[in-house]
Coordinates of C-alpha atoms (C1' of nucleotides) in Angstrom, one line a residue:
Chain A
M1 CA 90.1 130.1 69.5
K2 CA 90.2 130.0 73.0
D3 CA 93.5 129.4 74.6
N4 CA 93.8 126.5 77.0
N5 CA 94.3 129.0 80.0
D6 CA 90.7 130.1 79.3
M7 CA 89.4 126.5 79.9
P8 CA 88.4 125.5 83.3
G9 CA 88.7 121.9 82.3
H10 CA 92.4 122.3 81.5
L11 CA 93.1 124.4 84.6
A12 CA 91.4 121.6 86.7
R13 CA 93.3 118.9 85.1
R14 CA 96.7 121.1 85.6
F15 CA 96.1 122.0 89.3
Q16 CA 95.0 118.3 90.0
Q17 CA 98.3 117.0 88.4
I18 CA 100.4 119.7 90.5
A19 CA 98.4 118.5 93.8
V20 CA 99.3 114.9 93.3
A21 CA 102.9 115.7 92.6
V22 CA 103.2 117.7 95.7
F23 CA 101.2 115.3 97.9
L24 CA 103.4 112.2 96.9
A25 CA 106.6 114.3 97.2
E26 CA 105.8 115.5 100.8
V27 CA 104.8 112.1 101.8
E28 CA 108.0 110.4 100.4
D29 CA 110.2 113.2 102.2
A30 CA 108.4 111.9 105.3
G31 CA 109.4 108.4 104.6
F32 CA 105.8 107.0 103.5
D33 CA 104.5 105.5 100.4
L34 CA 100.9 106.4 100.1
T35 CA 98.9 108.0 97.3
P36 CA 96.5 110.8 98.0
V37 CA 93.5 108.4 97.1
Q38 CA 94.8 105.8 99.7
Y39 CA 95.4 108.4 102.2
A40 CA 91.8 109.7 102.0
A41 CA 90.4 106.1 101.9
L42 CA 92.2 105.3 105.0
A43 CA 91.4 108.5 106.8
T44 CA 87.6 108.0 105.9
I45 CA 87.9 104.3 107.3
K46 CA 89.4 105.4 110.5
A47 CA 86.5 108.1 110.8
N48 CA 83.9 105.4 109.8
P49 CA 84.9 102.1 111.4
G50 CA 83.1 99.3 110.0
L51 CA 81.7 100.8 107.0
D52 CA 81.2 98.7 103.7
Q53 CA 83.1 99.7 100.3
V54 CA 80.0 101.4 98.9
T55 CA 79.6 103.7 101.7
L56 CA 83.3 104.5 101.5
A57 CA 83.3 105.3 97.9
G58 CA 80.5 107.6 98.3
L59 CA 82.0 109.4 101.2
I60 CA 85.0 110.4 99.1
A61 CA 83.6 110.3 95.6
Y62 CA 85.3 107.3 94.2
D63 CA 83.9 104.9 91.6
R64 CA 82.9 101.6 93.2
T65 CA 85.3 99.8 90.8
T66 CA 88.0 102.0 91.7
I67 CA 87.7 101.5 95.5
T68 CA 88.5 97.8 95.1
G69 CA 91.8 98.2 94.0
V70 CA 92.6 101.1 96.6
I71 CA 91.6 98.8 99.4
D72 CA 93.4 96.1 98.0
R73 CA 96.7 98.1 98.2
L74 CA 95.8 99.2 101.7
V75 CA 95.2 95.7 102.8
Q76 CA 98.3 94.6 101.1
K77 CA 100.2 97.3 103.0
G78 CA 98.7 96.2 106.3
L79 CA 97.1 99.3 106.8
A80 CA 93.5 98.2 106.6
E81 CA 91.3 95.0 107.0
R82 CA 88.5 93.7 104.8
R83 CA 85.9 91.5 106.5
P84 CA 82.7 90.0 105.5
S85 CA 79.8 91.9 106.9
S86 CA 77.6 90.0 109.3
R87 CA 74.5 91.9 108.4
D88 CA 74.7 91.6 104.5
R89 CA 76.7 88.6 103.1
R90 CA 77.2 90.7 99.9
A91 CA 79.2 93.5 101.7
R92 CA 82.7 93.8 103.2
E93 CA 83.3 95.8 106.5
L94 CA 86.5 97.8 106.5
E95 CA 88.7 98.6 109.5
I96 CA 91.9 100.4 110.0
T97 CA 94.6 98.6 111.7
G98 CA 97.0 99.6 114.2
E99 CA 99.7 100.2 111.7
G100 CA 97.2 102.1 109.6
R101 CA 96.7 104.3 112.6
R102 CA 100.2 104.9 113.3
T103 CA 100.7 106.0 109.6
L104 CA 97.7 108.2 109.5
R105 CA 99.2 110.0 112.7
K106 CA 102.7 110.1 111.4
I107 CA 101.6 111.2 107.9
T108 CA 99.7 114.2 109.0
P109 CA 102.2 116.8 108.9
A110 CA 103.3 115.9 105.4
V111 CA 99.7 115.9 104.2
E112 CA 99.0 119.5 105.6
S113 CA 102.1 120.7 104.3
A114 CA 101.3 119.3 100.8
Q115 CA 98.0 121.3 101.0
R116 CA 99.9 124.7 101.8
I117 CA 102.4 124.1 99.0
M118 CA 99.7 123.7 96.3
L119 CA 98.5 127.0 97.3
R120 CA 101.6 128.5 97.8
G121 CA 101.2 131.2 94.9
L122 CA 98.0 132.4 96.7
S123 CA 97.6 134.7 99.7
A124 CA 95.7 133.0 102.6
K125 CA 92.5 135.0 101.5
E126 CA 93.0 133.9 97.8
G127 CA 93.3 130.2 99.0
E128 CA 90.2 130.6 100.8
E129 CA 88.3 131.8 98.1
L130 CA 89.6 129.1 96.0
M131 CA 88.5 126.5 98.0
R132 CA 85.1 128.3 98.3
L133 CA 84.7 128.4 94.5
L134 CA 85.9 124.9 93.9
R135 CA 83.2 123.8 96.5
K136 CA 80.5 125.7 94.9
A137 CA 81.3 124.3 91.6
I138 CA 81.6 120.8 92.8
A139 CA 78.3 120.9 94.8
A140 CA 76.5 122.1 91.5
G141 CA 78.1 119.3 89.3
N142 CA 77.9 116.6 92.0
E143 CA 75.9 114.4 90.0
L144 CA 77.3 114.7 86.8
S145 CA 80.0 112.3 87.5
R146 CA 79.5 108.5 87.8
A147 CA 80.9 108.7 91.5
P148 CA 79.1 111.5 93.2
L149 CA 79.7 112.5 96.7
R150 CA 77.2 110.3 98.9
D151 CA 76.3 110.8 102.6
A152 CA 76.7 107.8 105.0
Q153 CA 73.4 106.0 105.6
V154 CA 73.5 105.7 109.3
Chain B
M1 CA 91.0 116.4 112.0
K2 CA 90.5 118.4 108.7
D3 CA 87.6 117.6 106.5
N4 CA 88.0 116.7 103.1
N5 CA 86.3 119.8 101.8
D6 CA 89.1 121.8 103.5
M7 CA 91.8 120.0 101.4
P8 CA 92.8 121.8 98.1
G9 CA 93.9 118.6 96.9
H10 CA 90.8 116.8 97.5
L11 CA 88.9 119.5 95.8
A12 CA 91.1 119.6 92.8
R13 CA 90.7 115.8 92.2
R14 CA 86.8 116.2 92.6
F15 CA 86.5 119.2 90.3
Q16 CA 88.8 117.6 87.6
Q17 CA 86.6 114.4 87.8
I18 CA 83.5 116.3 87.3
A19 CA 85.1 118.3 84.3
V20 CA 86.2 115.4 82.8
A21 CA 82.7 113.5 82.9
V22 CA 81.1 116.7 81.7
F23 CA 83.4 117.0 78.6
L24 CA 83.0 113.5 77.7
A25 CA 79.1 113.6 78.0
E26 CA 78.8 116.8 75.8
V27 CA 81.2 115.4 73.5
E28 CA 79.4 112.1 73.2
D29 CA 76.1 113.9 72.6
A30 CA 77.6 115.9 69.7
G31 CA 78.3 112.3 68.1
F32 CA 82.0 112.4 68.7
D33 CA 84.5 110.0 70.9
L34 CA 87.3 112.1 71.9
T35 CA 88.8 112.5 75.4
P36 CA 90.0 116.2 77.0
V37 CA 93.4 115.0 76.8
Q38 CA 93.0 114.0 73.1
Y39 CA 91.1 117.3 72.2
A40 CA 93.8 119.3 73.8
A41 CA 96.6 117.6 72.0
L42 CA 94.8 117.9 68.7
A43 CA 94.2 121.5 69.0
T44 CA 97.7 122.3 70.1
I45 CA 99.1 120.3 66.8
K46 CA 96.4 122.4 64.5
A47 CA 98.0 125.4 66.0
N48 CA 101.7 124.4 65.8
P49 CA 101.9 122.3 62.7
G50 CA 105.1 120.2 62.5
L51 CA 105.9 120.2 66.1
D52 CA 107.5 117.4 67.7
Q53 CA 106.2 115.4 70.7
V54 CA 108.3 116.8 73.3
T55 CA 107.2 120.4 72.4
L56 CA 103.5 119.3 72.1
A57 CA 103.9 117.6 75.7
G58 CA 105.3 120.7 77.1
L59 CA 102.7 123.1 75.7
I60 CA 99.8 121.3 77.3
A61 CA 101.8 119.8 80.4
Y62 CA 101.6 116.2 79.6
D63 CA 104.4 113.7 80.5
R64 CA 106.5 112.5 77.6
T65 CA 105.6 109.1 78.1
T66 CA 101.7 109.8 78.4
I67 CA 102.0 111.7 75.1
T68 CA 102.9 108.6 73.1
G69 CA 99.7 106.9 73.8
V70 CA 97.6 109.9 73.1
I71 CA 99.3 110.4 69.7
D72 CA 98.9 106.7 69.0
R73 CA 95.2 107.2 69.7
L74 CA 94.8 110.4 67.5
V75 CA 96.8 108.6 64.5
Q76 CA 94.7 105.4 65.1
K77 CA 91.5 107.6 64.6
G78 CA 93.0 109.2 61.5
L79 CA 92.9 112.9 63.2
A80 CA 96.7 113.2 63.3
E81 CA 99.8 112.0 61.5
R82 CA 103.4 111.1 63.0
R83 CA 106.1 111.6 60.5
P84 CA 110.1 111.3 61.0
S85 CA 111.6 114.8 61.3
S86 CA 113.9 115.8 58.6
R87 CA 116.0 117.9 60.8
D88 CA 116.4 115.5 63.7
R89 CA 116.3 111.8 63.3
R90 CA 115.2 111.2 66.9
A91 CA 112.0 113.5 66.7
R92 CA 108.7 112.9 65.1
E93 CA 106.8 115.6 63.4
L94 CA 103.2 115.9 64.0
E95 CA 100.3 117.1 61.5
I96 CA 96.7 117.4 61.7
T97 CA 94.8 115.7 58.9
G98 CA 91.8 116.9 57.0
E99 CA 89.5 114.9 59.1
G100 CA 91.3 116.1 62.3
R101 CA 90.3 119.6 61.3
R102 CA 86.7 118.8 60.6
T103 CA 86.5 117.1 64.0
L104 CA 87.9 120.0 65.7
R105 CA 85.7 122.4 63.9
K106 CA 82.5 120.3 64.6
I107 CA 83.3 119.5 68.1
T108 CA 84.0 123.0 69.3
P109 CA 80.3 123.9 70.4
A110 CA 80.3 120.8 72.6
V111 CA 83.5 121.6 74.2
E112 CA 82.4 125.3 75.0
S113 CA 79.2 124.1 76.4
A114 CA 81.4 121.6 78.6
Q115 CA 83.4 124.6 80.1
R116 CA 80.0 126.4 80.7
I117 CA 78.4 123.3 82.6
M118 CA 81.4 122.7 84.6
L119 CA 80.9 126.1 86.1
R120 CA 77.3 126.2 86.3
G121 CA 77.1 126.6 90.1
L122 CA 79.1 129.8 89.6
S123 CA 78.2 133.3 88.4
A124 CA 80.2 134.5 85.5
K125 CA 82.0 136.9 87.9
E126 CA 82.8 133.9 90.1
G127 CA 84.0 131.7 87.2
E128 CA 86.5 134.1 86.2
E129 CA 87.9 134.3 89.6
L130 CA 88.0 130.6 89.9
M131 CA 89.8 130.6 86.9
R132 CA 92.2 133.5 87.8
L133 CA 92.9 131.8 91.1
L134 CA 93.6 128.5 89.4
R135 CA 96.1 130.0 87.0
K136 CA 97.8 131.9 89.6
A137 CA 98.2 128.6 91.7
I138 CA 99.3 126.7 88.8
A139 CA 101.9 129.3 87.7
A140 CA 103.4 129.0 91.1
G141 CA 103.3 125.2 91.2
N142 CA 104.2 124.7 87.5
E143 CA 107.8 123.1 88.4
L144 CA 106.6 120.9 90.9
S145 CA 105.2 118.2 88.5
R146 CA 107.2 116.0 86.2
A147 CA 105.4 117.6 83.2
P148 CA 105.6 121.2 83.7
L149 CA 104.2 123.7 81.0
R150 CA 107.0 124.9 78.7
D151 CA 106.7 127.6 75.9
A152 CA 107.5 126.4 72.2
Q153 CA 111.0 127.0 71.1
V154 CA 110.6 128.7 67.9
Chain C
dT1 C1' 137.9 114.6 66.9
dG2 C1' 136.4 111.7 70.7
dA3 C1' 134.3 111.3 75.0
dT4 C1' 130.6 112.9 77.5
dA5 C1' 126.3 114.8 78.4
dT6 C1' 121.9 115.6 76.6
dT7 C1' 117.7 115.0 74.2
dG8 C1' 113.6 112.7 71.7
dC9 C1' 111.3 108.7 72.1
dT10 C1' 109.6 104.3 73.8
dC11 C1' 108.5 100.5 76.9
dA12 C1' 107.5 97.9 81.2
dG13 C1' 105.3 98.6 85.3
dT14 C1' 101.9 100.6 88.8
dA15 C1' 97.8 103.5 90.4
dT16 C1' 93.8 106.0 89.4
dG17 C1' 89.2 106.5 86.9
dC18 C1' 86.0 105.1 83.9
dT19 C1' 82.1 101.8 81.0
dG20 C1' 79.9 97.8 80.9
dA21 C1' 79.0 93.0 82.4
dC22 C1' 78.6 89.5 85.8
dT23 C1' 77.5 86.8 90.4
dA24 C1' 75.6 86.7 94.7
dT25 C1' 72.6 88.6 97.7
dC26 C1' 68.8 91.4 99.5
dA27 C1' 64.3 93.5 99.6
dG28 C1' 59.7 94.6 98.2
dT29 C1' 55.6 92.8 96.5
dA30 C1' 52.1 90.0 94.1
Chain D
dT1 C1' 56.5 82.1 98.9
dA2 C1' 57.9 83.0 94.4
dC3 C1' 59.1 87.0 91.3
dT4 C1' 61.4 91.1 90.3
dG5 C1' 64.2 94.7 90.9
dA6 C1' 67.9 96.9 93.4
dT7 C1' 72.2 96.6 95.6
dA8 C1' 77.4 95.0 96.9
dG9 C1' 81.3 93.5 95.0
dT10 C1' 84.4 92.0 91.2
dC11 C1' 86.4 91.7 86.8
dA12 C1' 88.0 92.6 81.9
dG13 C1' 89.3 96.5 79.2
dC14 C1' 90.4 101.1 77.9
dA15 C1' 92.7 105.7 78.8
dT16 C1' 95.3 108.9 81.3
dA17 C1' 99.7 109.9 84.5
dC18 C1' 103.7 108.7 86.6
dT19 C1' 108.7 106.2 87.7
dG20 C1' 112.5 104.4 86.0
dA21 C1' 115.2 102.2 82.3
dG22 C1' 116.9 102.1 77.8
dC23 C1' 118.1 103.0 72.7
dA24 C1' 119.3 106.0 69.1
dA25 C1' 120.7 110.7 67.8
dT26 C1' 122.6 115.0 68.4
dA27 C1' 125.1 118.7 71.2
dT28 C1' 129.0 120.1 73.6
dC29 C1' 133.5 120.5 75.1
dA30 C1' 138.1 119.1 76.3

DNA sequence: TGATATTGCTCAGTATGCTGACTATCAGTA
DNA sequence: TACTGATAGTCAGCATACTGAGCAATATCA
């Protein structure tokens, strides 16, 4: 019988578990209350002003039913706004608020620190190699989840 | 501004997302209804008959509040049993049932297939290297999550 | 022994993620 | 233009994960 440590699925779960814990701890130490998921969504809204929810979901590989709640919480915290689209009455356009911008700016050091901490057992070269291999495995498996990564349709 | 693809945290989330989707798809194709988390718990109960919930949680790095629901579902499916411990009246002893054994045995090919599929973008050597680096990063970060990996106290 | 600390487990509440279903709207075509 | 299929978003329901609180039982130590 294979050990858990030989199962990439188990290692994936465990690494993700640690990554989230480190992120939340660093962000809280910096005085903010933002999850990794909320951070990625907010940063993507800032980089793509006016995008709709499906496009946002595709850019960060979230499920469309998950993004609704994430945006709800960003809006509730005053970090983002949801407006009806003028071009498509089904869609909602997303914008970052001034408060959202300030939060992103101030939170960046904590986010970068978290990324370092979650790789602290590895040398710089090993960290790069881990990211390369993850990117490669993810690219090959992109279509296997319900929420694949998608380019923005511009 | 760093890209998501340079964030180990984002890559961790994405790889885990694909790993779970692949696992569930393979297991369902094989005619079973078991999540990765439930599988790991059941396999660990089989390997450590009579263990209590805290020990089980430590062996697979689950939170103690998460394990309760997982076991509930294993018991409800008739794959495991929860009995009061004779040595410690606070604790519950866990046992796998015959049905649980049969399920584990029949599900193994699907589980192994899933592990291969989630690494299908990598060569065998790269897959080994990815697992090595994940193990190393996880070992260094073990204490950073609320649910660290623990050895069984035998 | 008696007080205190610790441990095993559960529960309520919150946040992802997913399945599947539904409404409203849009786009393509006969 | 009317029909058909696809798309944007939401909702209900389920399964992890976590925080924090609480209960019962055990362990420790003055």
